[in-house]
């Protein structure tokens, strides 16, 4: 039996077109491992796609080696490509906006709306702009963080990430009695459960690079961010924690096994909890979910959220902590 493709929904031609568009329209540099991950294929397949693009003479590519990786970038075009957007394209942009814009402070949300409105000039028929900019999405969050006072912090972080500059961040973690000043290199925003986080590398871990010491800081716990003059070298995406495992915090990966009753099984089956998850059907209509996680507190809170409709089997140490928490909850709720 032939092994299944990494991405069975995209044929070779679609991937070549996708690579061509990515290099042409972003102007960014991409490493060979990055492209293999983006297109869900092997490095050899990426090299073949690059060769096809180069032999077509429609796009000139620059290639070089840096940090033990091969890199690719499209050479700047003498003329800008003639591009138009369809009504469907703008509606998809609006959908993305509607999913995240209420997380932003109002001025940033308004700026996002204004920017999308400006793209309406790229419609082939400008009279279609009213239809294209008509939002059909309703945002209904629960427990959303209030970022109304974080505009300056978000702007400063964006600048620091773009310019690759170190920052002094005055930060207050829940377990700290008072705020501390952290000198870090912020290199990526992370959106998790309707909240903004920043992946940072401490100054002491920059040279030599030590990704193990990277930290994820919550934007709403930052009191002040000051950009410093010192710049840092690009931090490769390979150093980012994988989004394939369950959890924002990063511990050593561990296996999780949870049983769900039939009522909860429908909800669990409809979602992806980790890239390697496995669902096993049970005779009573329930399921067993097996997956990889990287945060014990998040697994514990997640299982507790199902009440009596879930039973954690593995790992044993979290199961024991769950039982302890349940005893505390029972005492707290006794009449």
Coordinates of C-alpha atoms in Angstrom, one line a residue:
X1 CA 0.0 0.0 0.0
X2 CA 1.4 3.4 -1.0
X3 CA 2.0 5.8 1.9
X4 CA -0.3 8.8 2.0
X5 CA 1.0 12.2 0.9
X6 CA 1.7 14.8 3.6
X7 CA -0.8 17.1 1.9
X8 CA -3.2 15.0 -0.2
X9 CA -5.3 18.1 -1.1
X10 CA -2.7 19.9 -3.1
X11 CA -1.2 18.4 -6.3
X12 CA 2.3 19.3 -7.6
X13 CA 1.1 22.1 -9.9
X14 CA -0.8 23.8 -7.1
X15 CA 2.2 23.7 -4.9
X16 CA 4.5 25.2 -7.6
X17 CA 2.0 28.0 -8.1
X18 CA 1.7 28.5 -4.4
X19 CA 5.5 28.7 -4.0
X20 CA 5.7 31.2 -6.9
X21 CA 3.1 33.4 -5.4
X22 CA 4.6 33.3 -1.9
X23 CA 8.1 34.4 -3.2
X24 CA 6.7 37.0 -5.6
X25 CA 4.2 38.7 -3.4
X26 CA 5.9 38.6 0.1
X27 CA 9.4 39.6 -0.9
X28 CA 10.6 37.6 2.2
X29 CA 13.5 35.2 2.5
X30 CA 12.6 31.6 3.3
X31 CA 14.8 28.7 4.3
X32 CA 14.5 25.2 2.8
X33 CA 13.1 23.7 6.0
X34 CA 10.5 26.6 6.3
X35 CA 9.2 26.0 2.7
X36 CA 9.0 22.2 3.3
X37 CA 6.9 22.9 6.4
X38 CA 4.7 25.5 4.7
X39 CA 3.9 23.2 1.7
X40 CA 3.8 20.0 3.7
X41 CA 6.3 18.2 1.5
X42 CA 9.9 17.1 1.6
X43 CA 13.0 19.3 1.0
X44 CA 13.7 17.4 -2.2
X45 CA 10.2 18.3 -3.5
X46 CA 10.8 22.0 -2.7
X47 CA 14.1 21.9 -4.6
X48 CA 12.3 20.5 -7.6
X49 CA 9.6 23.2 -7.4
X50 CA 12.3 25.9 -7.3
X51 CA 14.0 24.4 -10.3
X52 CA 10.6 24.5 -12.2
X53 CA 10.2 28.2 -11.3
X54 CA 13.8 29.0 -12.4
X55 CA 13.5 27.2 -15.7
X56 CA 10.3 29.0 -16.6
X57 CA 12.3 32.3 -16.5
X58 CA 9.2 34.1 -15.1
X59 CA 10.8 34.8 -11.7
X60 CA 14.5 35.2 -10.8
X61 CA 15.5 33.8 -7.5
X62 CA 18.4 34.5 -5.2
X63 CA 19.8 31.5 -3.2
X64 CA 22.5 31.4 -0.5
X65 CA 23.5 29.4 2.6
X66 CA 23.3 30.9 6.0
X67 CA 23.3 29.2 9.4
X68 CA 23.6 25.8 7.8
X69 CA 20.4 26.3 5.8
X70 CA 19.7 27.1 2.2
X71 CA 17.7 30.3 1.7
X72 CA 15.5 31.6 -1.2
X73 CA 14.2 35.0 -2.1
X74 CA 12.7 36.5 -5.3
X75 CA 14.7 39.3 -6.9
X76 CA 12.9 42.6 -7.0
X77 CA 10.9 43.1 -10.2
X78 CA 11.5 46.0 -12.5
X79 CA 7.8 46.6 -12.6
X80 CA 5.1 45.9 -10.1
X81 CA 2.8 43.0 -11.0
X82 CA -0.6 44.0 -12.2
X83 CA -2.9 42.6 -9.5
X84 CA -6.6 42.8 -8.9
X85 CA -8.8 41.5 -6.0
X86 CA -12.2 39.9 -6.3
X87 CA -15.2 40.4 -4.1
X88 CA -14.5 37.0 -2.5
X89 CA -10.9 38.0 -1.7
X90 CA -12.1 41.1 0.2
X91 CA -14.8 39.1 2.0
X92 CA -12.1 36.7 3.2
X93 CA -10.0 39.6 4.5
X94 CA -13.1 40.9 6.3
X95 CA -13.6 37.4 7.9
X96 CA -10.0 37.4 9.2
X97 CA -10.5 40.9 10.5
X98 CA -13.8 40.0 12.2
X99 CA -12.2 37.1 14.0
X100 CA -9.4 39.1 15.6
X101 CA -10.2 42.8 15.4
X102 CA -12.1 43.1 18.8
X103 CA -8.9 41.8 20.5
X104 CA -7.1 45.0 19.4
X105 CA -7.4 48.4 21.1
X106 CA -10.0 50.4 19.1
X107 CA -7.5 52.6 17.2
X108 CA -5.7 49.5 15.9
X109 CA -9.1 47.9 15.0
X110 CA -10.2 51.0 13.2
X111 CA -6.8 51.2 11.3
X112 CA -7.3 47.6 10.2
X113 CA -10.8 48.4 8.9
X114 CA -9.5 51.4 7.0
X115 CA -6.6 49.5 5.4
X116 CA -9.0 46.8 4.1
X117 CA -11.3 49.5 2.8
X118 CA -8.4 51.0 0.8
X119 CA -7.9 47.6 -1.0
X120 CA -11.3 48.0 -2.6
X121 CA -9.6 50.1 -5.3
X122 CA -8.1 46.8 -6.6
X123 CA -11.5 45.5 -7.5
X124 CA -12.0 45.2 -11.3
X125 CA -15.4 46.8 -10.9
X126 CA -15.2 49.6 -8.3
X127 CA -19.0 49.6 -8.0
X128 CA -18.8 46.2 -6.2
X129 CA -17.1 47.7 -3.2
X130 CA -20.2 48.0 -1.1
X131 CA -20.9 44.2 -1.5
X132 CA -17.2 43.4 -1.0
X133 CA -17.0 45.4 2.3
X134 CA -20.3 44.1 3.8
X135 CA -19.4 42.0 6.9
X136 CA -21.5 39.0 7.7
X137 CA -19.7 37.9 10.9
X138 CA -20.7 38.3 14.5
X139 CA -18.0 38.1 17.1
X140 CA -19.1 36.6 20.4
X141 CA -16.1 36.2 22.8
X142 CA -16.0 34.8 26.4
X143 CA -13.4 36.0 28.9
X144 CA -11.8 38.4 26.4
X145 CA -8.7 40.4 27.6
X146 CA -9.2 44.1 27.6
X147 CA -6.4 45.6 25.5
X148 CA -7.9 49.1 25.3
X149 CA -4.9 50.5 27.3
X150 CA -2.3 48.5 25.4
X151 CA -2.0 50.4 22.2
X152 CA 1.4 51.9 23.0
X153 CA 2.7 48.6 24.2
X154 CA 1.5 46.8 21.0
X155 CA 3.0 49.5 18.8
X156 CA 6.3 49.3 20.6
X157 CA 6.5 45.5 20.4
X158 CA 5.7 45.6 16.7
X159 CA 8.5 48.0 16.1
X160 CA 10.9 46.0 18.2
X161 CA 10.1 42.8 16.3
X162 CA 10.4 44.4 12.9
X163 CA 13.6 46.1 13.7
X164 CA 15.0 43.2 15.7
X165 CA 15.8 45.4 18.8
X166 CA 16.1 44.3 22.4
X167 CA 13.6 45.7 24.9
X168 CA 13.3 46.3 28.6
X169 CA 9.9 45.0 29.5
X170 CA 8.4 45.8 32.9
X171 CA 6.4 42.6 33.6
X172 CA 4.2 41.3 36.4
X173 CA 3.7 37.5 36.4
X174 CA 0.8 36.2 38.6
X175 CA 3.2 34.5 41.0
X176 CA 5.5 37.5 41.4
X177 CA 4.9 39.8 44.4
X178 CA 6.0 42.8 42.3
X179 CA 6.9 43.7 38.7
X180 CA 10.3 42.9 37.3
X181 CA 12.3 44.4 34.4
X182 CA 13.2 41.8 31.8
X183 CA 15.7 42.5 29.0
X184 CA 14.7 40.4 26.0
X185 CA 14.6 40.0 22.3
X186 CA 11.0 39.8 21.1
X187 CA 10.7 37.9 17.9
X188 CA 7.1 36.7 17.3
X189 CA 3.6 37.4 18.3
X190 CA 1.4 34.5 19.3
X191 CA -2.4 34.5 19.4
X192 CA -3.8 32.0 21.9
X193 CA -7.4 31.8 23.2
X194 CA -8.3 35.3 22.4
X195 CA -5.1 36.7 23.9
X196 CA -1.8 38.2 22.6
X197 CA 1.5 36.8 23.7
X198 CA 5.1 37.5 22.6
X199 CA 7.8 35.0 22.2
X200 CA 11.1 36.4 23.6
X201 CA 14.7 35.3 24.1
X202 CA 16.5 36.7 27.1
X203 CA 19.5 38.8 26.4
X204 CA 21.9 36.3 28.1
X205 CA 20.6 33.5 25.7
X206 CA 21.3 35.4 22.4
X207 CA 25.0 34.5 22.1
X208 CA 25.4 31.6 21.9
X209 CA 21.7 31.1 21.0
X210 CA 19.8 29.0 23.6
X211 CA 16.2 28.4 22.5
X212 CA 15.6 26.4 25.7
X213 CA 15.5 29.7 27.6
X214 CA 12.9 31.4 25.4
X215 CA 9.9 32.8 27.2
X216 CA 6.3 33.5 26.3
X217 CA 5.1 36.7 27.8
X218 CA 1.4 37.9 28.0
X219 CA 0.9 41.4 26.6
X220 CA -1.7 42.3 29.1
X221 CA 0.8 41.7 32.0
X222 CA 3.3 44.1 30.5
X223 CA 3.4 47.5 32.3
X224 CA 5.8 49.2 30.0
X225 CA 8.1 48.4 27.0
X226 CA 11.2 50.4 26.1
X227 CA 13.1 49.7 22.9
X228 CA 16.9 49.7 23.2
X229 CA 19.5 50.6 20.6
X230 CA 21.0 47.1 20.5
X231 CA 19.9 44.9 17.7
X232 CA 19.8 41.1 17.6
X233 CA 20.4 38.6 14.8
X234 CA 17.3 37.0 13.2
X235 CA 15.9 34.1 15.2
X236 CA 14.9 31.3 12.9
X237 CA 11.4 30.0 12.9
X238 CA 12.9 26.6 13.6
X239 CA 13.5 27.9 17.1
X240 CA 9.8 28.6 17.6
X241 CA 7.9 26.0 19.7
X242 CA 5.8 23.7 17.5
X243 CA 2.1 24.5 17.4
X244 CA 1.4 20.8 16.8
X245 CA 1.3 19.9 20.5
X246 CA -1.4 20.9 23.0
X247 CA -0.5 23.9 25.2
X248 CA 1.0 27.4 25.0
X249 CA 3.5 26.8 27.8
X250 CA 6.5 24.7 26.7
X251 CA 7.6 21.7 28.9
X252 CA 9.1 18.5 27.5
X253 CA 6.4 16.8 25.4
X254 CA 4.3 14.1 27.1
X255 CA 1.6 11.7 26.2
X256 CA -2.0 12.3 27.3
X257 CA -5.0 9.9 27.2
X258 CA -8.5 10.9 28.1
X259 CA -11.8 9.0 28.0
X260 CA -15.0 10.9 27.0
X261 CA -18.6 10.0 27.4
X262 CA -20.8 10.0 24.2
X263 CA -22.1 13.5 24.9
X264 CA -18.7 15.1 25.0
X265 CA -17.3 12.9 22.3
X266 CA -19.1 14.8 19.6
X267 CA -17.4 18.1 20.7
X268 CA -14.0 16.5 21.1
X269 CA -14.1 14.7 17.7
X270 CA -14.9 17.9 15.9
X271 CA -11.6 19.6 16.9
X272 CA -7.9 19.1 16.5
X273 CA -6.1 19.1 19.8
X274 CA -2.6 18.1 18.6
X275 CA -1.0 17.2 15.3
X276 CA -0.5 13.6 16.3
X277 CA -3.9 13.0 18.0
X278 CA -5.6 9.6 17.8
X279 CA -9.3 9.0 18.4
X280 CA -10.4 5.5 19.4
X281 CA -14.1 4.7 19.4
X282 CA -15.6 2.9 22.4
X283 CA -18.6 0.5 22.3
X284 CA -20.8 2.8 24.2
X285 CA -20.4 5.7 21.7
X286 CA -17.7 7.5 23.7
X287 CA -14.1 7.9 22.6
X288 CA -10.5 7.7 23.9
X289 CA -8.4 10.7 22.8
X290 CA -4.6 10.3 22.7
X291 CA -2.4 13.3 22.0
X292 CA 0.8 15.1 22.8
X293 CA 0.9 18.1 25.2
X294 CA 3.6 20.4 26.5
X295 CA 1.8 22.0 29.5
X296 CA 0.6 20.1 32.6
X297 CA -1.4 23.0 34.0
X298 CA -3.3 23.5 30.7
X299 CA -4.1 19.8 30.4
X300 CA -5.4 19.8 34.0
X301 CA -7.6 22.8 33.4
X302 CA -8.9 21.5 30.1
X303 CA -9.9 18.1 31.6
X304 CA -11.6 19.8 34.5
X305 CA -13.6 21.9 32.1
X306 CA -15.5 18.8 31.0
X307 CA -16.7 18.0 34.5
X308 CA -17.9 14.4 34.8
X309 CA -17.8 13.9 31.0
X310 CA -14.1 13.2 30.9
X311 CA -11.7 10.8 32.7
X312 CA -7.9 11.5 32.5
X313 CA -6.0 8.2 32.4
X314 CA -2.5 9.4 31.4
X315 CA -0.2 10.9 32.7
X316 CA -0.7 9.5 36.2
X317 CA 0.8 12.5 38.0
X318 CA -1.7 14.9 36.5
X319 CA -4.5 12.5 37.3
X320 CA -3.4 12.5 40.9
X321 CA -3.3 16.3 40.9
X322 CA -6.8 16.4 39.4
X323 CA -8.1 14.2 42.2
X324 CA -6.6 16.5 44.8
X325 CA -8.2 19.5 43.1
X326 CA -11.6 17.8 43.0
X327 CA -11.4 17.1 46.7
X328 CA -10.7 20.8 47.3
X329 CA -13.6 21.7 45.1
X330 CA -15.9 19.4 46.9
X331 CA -15.0 20.9 50.3
X332 CA -15.5 24.4 48.9
X333 CA -19.0 23.6 47.6
X334 CA -20.3 21.7 50.6
X335 CA -23.4 23.3 52.1

